[in-house]
Amino acid sequence: AQSVAQPEDQVNVAEGNPLTVKCTYSVSGNPYLFWYVQYPNRGLQFLLKYITGDNLVKGSYGFEAEFNKSQTSFHLKKPSALVSDSALYFCAVSGDTDKLIFGTGTRLQVFP
Amino acid sequence: NAGVTQTPKFQVLKTGQSMTLQCAQDMNHEYMSWYRQDPGMGLRLIHYSVGAGITDQGEVPNGYNVSRSTTEDFPLRLLSAAPSQTSVYFCASSSNTIGFDSPLHFGNGTRLTVT
């Protein structure tokens, strides 16, 4: 079975500081990993994905994520947070099935 | 290019009523799926389809039916609505080829309230 854990309901960070949003996963087979962002009253928008290759993946809006196979983690990072980054962030994983399973989401609040 | 279009945007039903949530995509994607979003529970997969004529169950399929007669459309049917089905519903599509190698494209959601 596939599962995703986002251990933090909310992450608070000051503008200009680095941010990390955590994600761990469990799958059978090789993982396909994704991060999405959701702004109020909108659908989810794709940020980045890991399929294979380099463990550090770069995505939209300056976000990046690091795949760590031994720790089964895929944490989302950004070197310098913006107030406009405040949103709900979802990690998702698929393994050897046709299902993409999402975590419960982490709300990011960036304070000026 | 419209992407994934969901209708209606809002709906209020009484317990026991039926309705169909519509989803259409114009990207020629073979893969389509339905999720529901509830506070504190993230997105949960209801049903999905890997192509016309093929559907399968996700994590929470009970109370919902789907069909896929065309590549473009993937309607979600509630046969007898219950208050537990109050949620925001998202349709999504993808151009997956090998495994889940492409991201999902989401519609803007349907907010359903069952009283």
PDB file of C-alpha atoms in Angstrom:
ATOM      1  CA  ALA A   1       0.000   0.000   0.000  1.00  0.00           C
ATOM      2  CA  GLN A   2       1.052   3.567  -0.635  1.00  0.00           C
ATOM      3  CA  SER A   3       1.034   6.260   2.011  1.00  0.00           C
ATOM      4  CA  VAL A   4       2.301   9.777   2.565  1.00  0.00           C
ATOM      5  CA  ALA A   5       2.892  11.606   5.835  1.00  0.00           C
ATOM      6  CA  GLN A   6       3.161  15.350   6.252  1.00  0.00           C
ATOM      7  CA  PRO A   7       3.931  15.634   9.963  1.00  0.00           C
ATOM      8  CA  GLU A   8       3.358  19.388  10.308  1.00  0.00           C
ATOM      9  CA  ASP A   9      -0.112  20.889   9.977  1.00  0.00           C
ATOM     10  CA  GLN A  10       1.403  24.360   9.773  1.00  0.00           C
ATOM     11  CA  VAL A  11       4.826  25.875   9.188  1.00  0.00           C
ATOM     12  CA  ASN A  12       5.524  29.504  10.088  1.00  0.00           C
ATOM     13  CA  VAL A  13       8.509  31.353   8.689  1.00  0.00           C
ATOM     14  CA  ALA A  14       9.604  34.957   8.382  1.00  0.00           C
ATOM     15  CA  GLU A  15       9.961  36.486   4.940  1.00  0.00           C
ATOM     16  CA  GLY A  16      13.506  36.106   3.628  1.00  0.00           C
ATOM     17  CA  ASN A  17      14.246  33.057   5.760  1.00  0.00           C
ATOM     18  CA  PRO A  18      14.646  29.542   4.327  1.00  0.00           C
ATOM     19  CA  LEU A  19      11.672  27.227   4.552  1.00  0.00           C
ATOM     20  CA  THR A  20      11.245  23.457   4.701  1.00  0.00           C
ATOM     21  CA  VAL A  21       8.008  21.501   4.446  1.00  0.00           C
ATOM     22  CA  LYS A  22       8.434  17.853   5.367  1.00  0.00           C
ATOM     23  CA  CYS A  23       7.147  14.739   3.598  1.00  0.00           C
ATOM     24  CA  THR A  24       7.823  11.033   4.117  1.00  0.00           C
ATOM     25  CA  TYR A  25       6.383   8.209   2.061  1.00  0.00           C
ATOM     26  CA  SER A  26       5.878   4.473   1.830  1.00  0.00           C
ATOM     27  CA  VAL A  27       5.434   2.616  -1.480  1.00  0.00           C
ATOM     28  CA  SER A  28       6.079  -0.680  -3.187  1.00  0.00           C
ATOM     29  CA  GLY A  29       8.584  -0.319  -5.972  1.00  0.00           C
ATOM     30  CA  ASN A  30      10.213   2.883  -7.119  1.00  0.00           C
ATOM     31  CA  PRO A  31       8.466   6.060  -5.957  1.00  0.00           C
ATOM     32  CA  TYR A  32       7.035   8.800  -8.148  1.00  0.00           C
ATOM     33  CA  LEU A  33       6.949  11.887  -5.911  1.00  0.00           C
ATOM     34  CA  PHE A  34       5.179  15.208  -6.387  1.00  0.00           C
ATOM     35  CA  TRP A  35       4.603  18.517  -4.629  1.00  0.00           C
ATOM     36  CA  TYR A  36       1.513  20.636  -5.267  1.00  0.00           C
ATOM     37  CA  VAL A  37       0.382  24.023  -3.963  1.00  0.00           C
ATOM     38  CA  GLN A  38      -3.183  25.178  -3.378  1.00  0.00           C
ATOM     39  CA  TYR A  39      -4.259  28.796  -3.053  1.00  0.00           C
ATOM     40  CA  PRO A  40      -7.662  29.648  -1.492  1.00  0.00           C
ATOM     41  CA  ASN A  41     -10.690  28.487  -3.485  1.00  0.00           C
ATOM     42  CA  ARG A  42      -8.530  27.047  -6.247  1.00  0.00           C
ATOM     43  CA  GLY A  43      -7.465  23.658  -7.530  1.00  0.00           C
ATOM     44  CA  LEU A  44      -4.007  22.264  -6.936  1.00  0.00           C
ATOM     45  CA  GLN A  45      -1.058  23.487  -8.980  1.00  0.00           C
ATOM     46  CA  PHE A  46       1.947  21.304  -9.780  1.00  0.00           C
ATOM     47  CA  LEU A  47       5.281  22.490  -8.316  1.00  0.00           C
ATOM     48  CA  LEU A  48       7.788  19.732  -9.001  1.00  0.00           C
ATOM     49  CA  LYS A  49       8.299  16.002  -9.332  1.00  0.00           C
ATOM     50  CA  TYR A  50      10.879  13.304  -8.761  1.00  0.00           C
ATOM     51  CA  ILE A  51      10.838  10.296 -11.074  1.00  0.00           C
ATOM     52  CA  THR A  52      14.479   9.306 -11.346  1.00  0.00           C
ATOM     53  CA  GLY A  53      17.888  10.936 -11.578  1.00  0.00           C
ATOM     54  CA  ASP A  54      19.310  13.722  -9.411  1.00  0.00           C
ATOM     55  CA  ASN A  55      18.113  13.682  -5.831  1.00  0.00           C
ATOM     56  CA  LEU A  56      17.714  17.484  -5.809  1.00  0.00           C
ATOM     57  CA  VAL A  57      14.782  18.532  -7.963  1.00  0.00           C
ATOM     58  CA  LYS A  58      14.090  22.141  -8.932  1.00  0.00           C
ATOM     59  CA  GLY A  59      10.578  23.365  -9.623  1.00  0.00           C
ATOM     60  CA  SER A  60       8.376  26.399 -10.058  1.00  0.00           C
ATOM     61  CA  TYR A  61       8.609  29.685  -8.093  1.00  0.00           C
ATOM     62  CA  GLY A  62      12.098  28.901  -6.727  1.00  0.00           C
ATOM     63  CA  PHE A  63      11.061  25.750  -4.871  1.00  0.00           C
ATOM     64  CA  GLU A  64      13.180  22.621  -4.760  1.00  0.00           C
ATOM     65  CA  ALA A  65      12.892  19.230  -3.098  1.00  0.00           C
ATOM     66  CA  GLU A  66      15.403  16.650  -1.985  1.00  0.00           C
ATOM     67  CA  PHE A  67      14.739  12.954  -2.484  1.00  0.00           C
ATOM     68  CA  ASN A  68      16.298  10.781   0.223  1.00  0.00           C
ATOM     69  CA  LYS A  69      15.807   7.084  -0.450  1.00  0.00           C
ATOM     70  CA  SER A  70      17.254   5.820   2.838  1.00  0.00           C
ATOM     71  CA  GLN A  71      14.987   8.102   4.884  1.00  0.00           C
ATOM     72  CA  THR A  72      12.050   7.744   2.449  1.00  0.00           C
ATOM     73  CA  SER A  73      11.650  11.508   2.491  1.00  0.00           C
ATOM     74  CA  PHE A  74      10.957  14.216  -0.074  1.00  0.00           C
ATOM     75  CA  HIS A  75      11.129  17.549   1.763  1.00  0.00           C
ATOM     76  CA  LEU A  76      10.171  20.764  -0.015  1.00  0.00           C
ATOM     77  CA  LYS A  77      12.568  23.691   0.390  1.00  0.00           C
ATOM     78  CA  LYS A  78      13.060  27.291  -0.628  1.00  0.00           C
ATOM     79  CA  PRO A  79      16.125  29.381   0.229  1.00  0.00           C
ATOM     80  CA  SER A  80      14.246  32.647   0.826  1.00  0.00           C
ATOM     81  CA  ALA A  81      10.502  32.689   1.594  1.00  0.00           C
ATOM     82  CA  LEU A  82       8.064  35.274   0.232  1.00  0.00           C
ATOM     83  CA  VAL A  83       4.773  36.371   1.773  1.00  0.00           C
ATOM     84  CA  SER A  84       3.142  35.271  -1.495  1.00  0.00           C
ATOM     85  CA  ASP A  85       4.329  31.680  -0.808  1.00  0.00           C
ATOM     86  CA  SER A  86       1.695  31.417   1.923  1.00  0.00           C
ATOM     87  CA  ALA A  87      -0.603  28.578   0.835  1.00  0.00           C
ATOM     88  CA  LEU A  88      -1.464  24.928   1.424  1.00  0.00           C
ATOM     89  CA  TYR A  89       1.154  22.452   0.228  1.00  0.00           C
ATOM     90  CA  PHE A  90       0.563  18.793  -0.597  1.00  0.00           C
ATOM     91  CA  CYS A  91       3.025  15.966  -1.090  1.00  0.00           C
ATOM     92  CA  ALA A  92       1.889  13.005  -3.216  1.00  0.00           C
ATOM     93  CA  VAL A  93       3.309   9.600  -4.121  1.00  0.00           C
ATOM     94  CA  SER A  94       2.692   6.782  -6.542  1.00  0.00           C
ATOM     95  CA  GLY A  95       4.473   3.447  -6.648  1.00  0.00           C
ATOM     96  CA  ASP A  96       3.749   0.448  -8.826  1.00  0.00           C
ATOM     97  CA  THR A  97       0.042   1.322  -9.158  1.00  0.00           C
ATOM     98  CA  ASP A  98      -2.080   3.802 -11.126  1.00  0.00           C
ATOM     99  CA  LYS A  99      -3.024   5.714  -7.984  1.00  0.00           C
ATOM    100  CA  LEU A 100      -1.556   9.026  -6.804  1.00  0.00           C
ATOM    101  CA  ILE A 101      -1.959   9.306  -3.035  1.00  0.00           C
ATOM    102  CA  PHE A 102      -1.816  12.668  -1.286  1.00  0.00           C
ATOM    103  CA  GLY A 103      -0.766  13.680   2.196  1.00  0.00           C
ATOM    104  CA  THR A 104      -2.960  15.698   4.516  1.00  0.00           C
ATOM    105  CA  GLY A 105      -1.334  18.985   3.581  1.00  0.00           C
ATOM    106  CA  THR A 106       0.813  21.579   5.367  1.00  0.00           C
ATOM    107  CA  ARG A 107      -0.237  25.194   5.656  1.00  0.00           C
ATOM    108  CA  LEU A 108       2.692  27.551   5.104  1.00  0.00           C
ATOM    109  CA  GLN A 109       2.449  31.002   6.656  1.00  0.00           C
ATOM    110  CA  VAL A 110       5.145  33.507   5.713  1.00  0.00           C
ATOM    111  CA  PHE A 111       5.147  36.601   7.915  1.00  0.00           C
ATOM    112  CA  PRO A 112       6.461  39.989   6.728  1.00  0.00           C
TER     113      PRO A 112
ATOM    114  CA  ASN B   1      -6.882  25.874 -23.889  1.00  0.00           C
ATOM    115  CA  ALA B   2      -9.415  25.269 -21.092  1.00  0.00           C
ATOM    116  CA  GLY B   3      -7.608  22.355 -19.367  1.00  0.00           C
ATOM    117  CA  VAL B   4      -9.872  20.554 -16.867  1.00  0.00           C
ATOM    118  CA  THR B   5     -13.382  21.970 -16.529  1.00  0.00           C
ATOM    119  CA  GLN B   6     -15.709  21.049 -13.669  1.00  0.00           C
ATOM    120  CA  THR B   7     -19.383  21.902 -13.377  1.00  0.00           C
ATOM    121  CA  PRO B   8     -21.171  23.028 -11.312  1.00  0.00           C
ATOM    122  CA  LYS B   9     -18.965  25.142  -9.041  1.00  0.00           C
ATOM    123  CA  PHE B  10     -21.412  24.922  -6.132  1.00  0.00           C
ATOM    124  CA  GLN B  11     -24.269  22.538  -5.335  1.00  0.00           C
ATOM    125  CA  VAL B  12     -26.617  21.996  -2.403  1.00  0.00           C
ATOM    126  CA  LEU B  13     -28.459  18.682  -2.169  1.00  0.00           C
ATOM    127  CA  LYS B  14     -30.916  17.178   0.264  1.00  0.00           C
ATOM    128  CA  THR B  15     -30.171  13.772   1.747  1.00  0.00           C
ATOM    129  CA  GLY B  16     -31.212  11.050  -0.680  1.00  0.00           C
ATOM    130  CA  GLN B  17     -31.069  13.168  -3.816  1.00  0.00           C
ATOM    131  CA  SER B  18     -28.891  12.173  -6.736  1.00  0.00           C
ATOM    132  CA  MET B  19     -26.672  14.263  -8.958  1.00  0.00           C
ATOM    133  CA  THR B  20     -23.782  14.097 -11.398  1.00  0.00           C
ATOM    134  CA  LEU B  21     -20.632  16.159 -11.152  1.00  0.00           C
ATOM    135  CA  GLN B  22     -19.281  16.851 -14.596  1.00  0.00           C
ATOM    136  CA  CYS B  23     -15.618  16.826 -15.616  1.00  0.00           C
ATOM    137  CA  ALA B  24     -14.178  17.434 -19.063  1.00  0.00           C
ATOM    138  CA  GLN B  25     -10.612  17.854 -20.297  1.00  0.00           C
ATOM    139  CA  ASP B  26      -9.352  19.014 -23.667  1.00  0.00           C
ATOM    140  CA  MET B  27      -5.731  17.826 -23.394  1.00  0.00           C
ATOM    141  CA  ASN B  28      -6.334  14.318 -24.797  1.00  0.00           C
ATOM    142  CA  HIS B  29      -5.232  12.783 -21.492  1.00  0.00           C
ATOM    143  CA  GLU B  30      -5.911   9.095 -21.031  1.00  0.00           C
ATOM    144  CA  TYR B  31      -5.772   9.222 -17.203  1.00  0.00           C
ATOM    145  CA  MET B  32      -8.520  10.927 -15.220  1.00  0.00           C
ATOM    146  CA  SER B  33      -9.404  10.832 -11.546  1.00  0.00           C
ATOM    147  CA  TRP B  34     -11.729  12.196  -8.870  1.00  0.00           C
ATOM    148  CA  TYR B  35     -10.655  13.313  -5.390  1.00  0.00           C
ATOM    149  CA  ARG B  36     -12.507  14.738  -2.441  1.00  0.00           C
ATOM    150  CA  GLN B  37     -10.911  17.273  -0.111  1.00  0.00           C
ATOM    151  CA  ASP B  38     -11.922  17.478   3.528  1.00  0.00           C
ATOM    152  CA  PRO B  39     -10.313  19.562   6.301  1.00  0.00           C
ATOM    153  CA  GLY B  40      -7.508  17.700   8.021  1.00  0.00           C
ATOM    154  CA  MET B  41      -7.735  14.762   5.630  1.00  0.00           C
ATOM    155  CA  GLY B  42      -6.070  16.111   2.523  1.00  0.00           C
ATOM    156  CA  LEU B  43      -7.172  14.749  -0.830  1.00  0.00           C
ATOM    157  CA  ARG B  44      -8.562  11.238  -1.034  1.00  0.00           C
ATOM    158  CA  LEU B  45      -8.905   9.335  -4.302  1.00  0.00           C
ATOM    159  CA  ILE B  46     -12.467   8.257  -5.121  1.00  0.00           C
ATOM    160  CA  HIS B  47     -12.233   6.666  -8.577  1.00  0.00           C
ATOM    161  CA  TYR B  48      -9.845   6.810 -11.492  1.00  0.00           C
ATOM    162  CA  SER B  49      -9.647   5.794 -15.133  1.00  0.00           C
ATOM    163  CA  VAL B  50      -6.661   4.923 -17.306  1.00  0.00           C
ATOM    164  CA  GLY B  51      -8.615   5.236 -20.551  1.00  0.00           C
ATOM    165  CA  ALA B  52     -12.055   5.149 -22.163  1.00  0.00           C
ATOM    166  CA  GLY B  53     -14.058   2.159 -20.967  1.00  0.00           C
ATOM    167  CA  ILE B  54     -11.777   1.485 -17.976  1.00  0.00           C
ATOM    168  CA  THR B  55     -12.461   2.610 -14.402  1.00  0.00           C
ATOM    169  CA  ASP B  56     -11.215   1.513 -11.006  1.00  0.00           C
ATOM    170  CA  GLN B  57     -11.752   2.282  -7.343  1.00  0.00           C
ATOM    171  CA  GLY B  58      -9.585   4.558  -5.251  1.00  0.00           C
ATOM    172  CA  GLU B  59      -9.372   4.961  -1.482  1.00  0.00           C
ATOM    173  CA  VAL B  60     -12.985   6.031  -0.789  1.00  0.00           C
ATOM    174  CA  PRO B  61     -15.262   4.742  -3.591  1.00  0.00           C
ATOM    175  CA  ASN B  62     -18.399   3.904  -1.583  1.00  0.00           C
ATOM    176  CA  GLY B  63     -21.438   6.001  -2.530  1.00  0.00           C
ATOM    177  CA  TYR B  64     -19.976   7.100  -5.855  1.00  0.00           C
ATOM    178  CA  ASN B  65     -20.190   5.746  -9.411  1.00  0.00           C
ATOM    179  CA  VAL B  66     -18.176   6.690 -12.487  1.00  0.00           C
ATOM    180  CA  SER B  67     -18.083   5.840 -16.165  1.00  0.00           C
ATOM    181  CA  ARG B  68     -15.687   6.755 -18.980  1.00  0.00           C
ATOM    182  CA  SER B  69     -17.376   6.546 -22.355  1.00  0.00           C
ATOM    183  CA  THR B  70     -15.071   9.094 -24.012  1.00  0.00           C
ATOM    184  CA  THR B  71     -11.487  10.247 -23.482  1.00  0.00           C
ATOM    185  CA  GLU B  72     -12.684  13.775 -22.684  1.00  0.00           C
ATOM    186  CA  ASP B  73     -15.360  13.184 -20.033  1.00  0.00           C
ATOM    187  CA  PHE B  74     -15.338  11.532 -16.621  1.00  0.00           C
ATOM    188  CA  PRO B  75     -18.578  12.222 -14.683  1.00  0.00           C
ATOM    189  CA  LEU B  76     -18.974  11.360 -10.999  1.00  0.00           C
ATOM    190  CA  ARG B  77     -22.426  10.219  -9.848  1.00  0.00           C
ATOM    191  CA  LEU B  78     -23.874  10.354  -6.369  1.00  0.00           C
ATOM    192  CA  LEU B  79     -26.866   8.016  -6.383  1.00  0.00           C
ATOM    193  CA  SER B  80     -28.234   8.868  -2.923  1.00  0.00           C
ATOM    194  CA  ALA B  81     -26.461  11.794  -1.295  1.00  0.00           C
ATOM    195  CA  ALA B  82     -25.533  11.660   2.395  1.00  0.00           C
ATOM    196  CA  PRO B  83     -24.287  14.450   4.696  1.00  0.00           C
ATOM    197  CA  SER B  84     -20.923  12.615   4.872  1.00  0.00           C
ATOM    198  CA  GLN B  85     -20.479  13.444   1.198  1.00  0.00           C
ATOM    199  CA  THR B  86     -20.336  17.166   1.938  1.00  0.00           C
ATOM    200  CA  SER B  87     -16.930  18.062   0.547  1.00  0.00           C
ATOM    201  CA  VAL B  88     -14.992  19.787  -2.209  1.00  0.00           C
ATOM    202  CA  TYR B  89     -14.567  17.537  -5.221  1.00  0.00           C
ATOM    203  CA  PHE B  90     -11.678  17.817  -7.661  1.00  0.00           C
ATOM    204  CA  CYS B  91     -11.284  16.209 -11.034  1.00  0.00           C
ATOM    205  CA  ALA B  92      -7.773  15.781 -12.442  1.00  0.00           C
ATOM    206  CA  SER B  93      -6.168  14.386 -15.578  1.00  0.00           C
ATOM    207  CA  SER B  94      -2.693  13.321 -16.652  1.00  0.00           C
ATOM    208  CA  SER B  95      -0.741  12.183 -19.700  1.00  0.00           C
ATOM    209  CA  ASN B  96       0.918   9.288 -17.839  1.00  0.00           C
ATOM    210  CA  THR B  97       2.798   6.839 -20.017  1.00  0.00           C
ATOM    211  CA  ILE B  98       5.066   4.658 -17.830  1.00  0.00           C
ATOM    212  CA  GLY B  99       3.961   4.657 -14.218  1.00  0.00           C
ATOM    213  CA  PHE B 100       2.903   8.009 -12.811  1.00  0.00           C
ATOM    214  CA  ASP B 101       5.498   9.968 -14.754  1.00  0.00           C
ATOM    215  CA  SER B 102       3.401  13.059 -15.464  1.00  0.00           C
ATOM    216  CA  PRO B 103       1.730  15.480 -13.082  1.00  0.00           C
ATOM    217  CA  LEU B 104      -2.010  15.725 -12.567  1.00  0.00           C
ATOM    218  CA  HIS B 105      -3.817  18.789 -13.936  1.00  0.00           C
ATOM    219  CA  PHE B 106      -6.648  19.815 -11.620  1.00  0.00           C
ATOM    220  CA  GLY B 107      -9.965  21.513 -12.189  1.00  0.00           C
ATOM    221  CA  ASN B 108     -11.135  24.299  -9.887  1.00  0.00           C
ATOM    222  CA  GLY B 109     -13.405  22.050  -7.864  1.00  0.00           C
ATOM    223  CA  THR B 110     -17.081  21.595  -7.020  1.00  0.00           C
ATOM    224  CA  ARG B 111     -18.200  22.535  -3.515  1.00  0.00           C
ATOM    225  CA  LEU B 112     -21.020  20.169  -2.513  1.00  0.00           C
ATOM    226  CA  THR B 113     -23.190  20.529   0.575  1.00  0.00           C
ATOM    227  CA  VAL B 114     -25.652  17.794   1.560  1.00  0.00           C
ATOM    228  CA  THR B 115     -28.271  18.796   4.140  1.00  0.00           C
TER     229      THR B 115
END
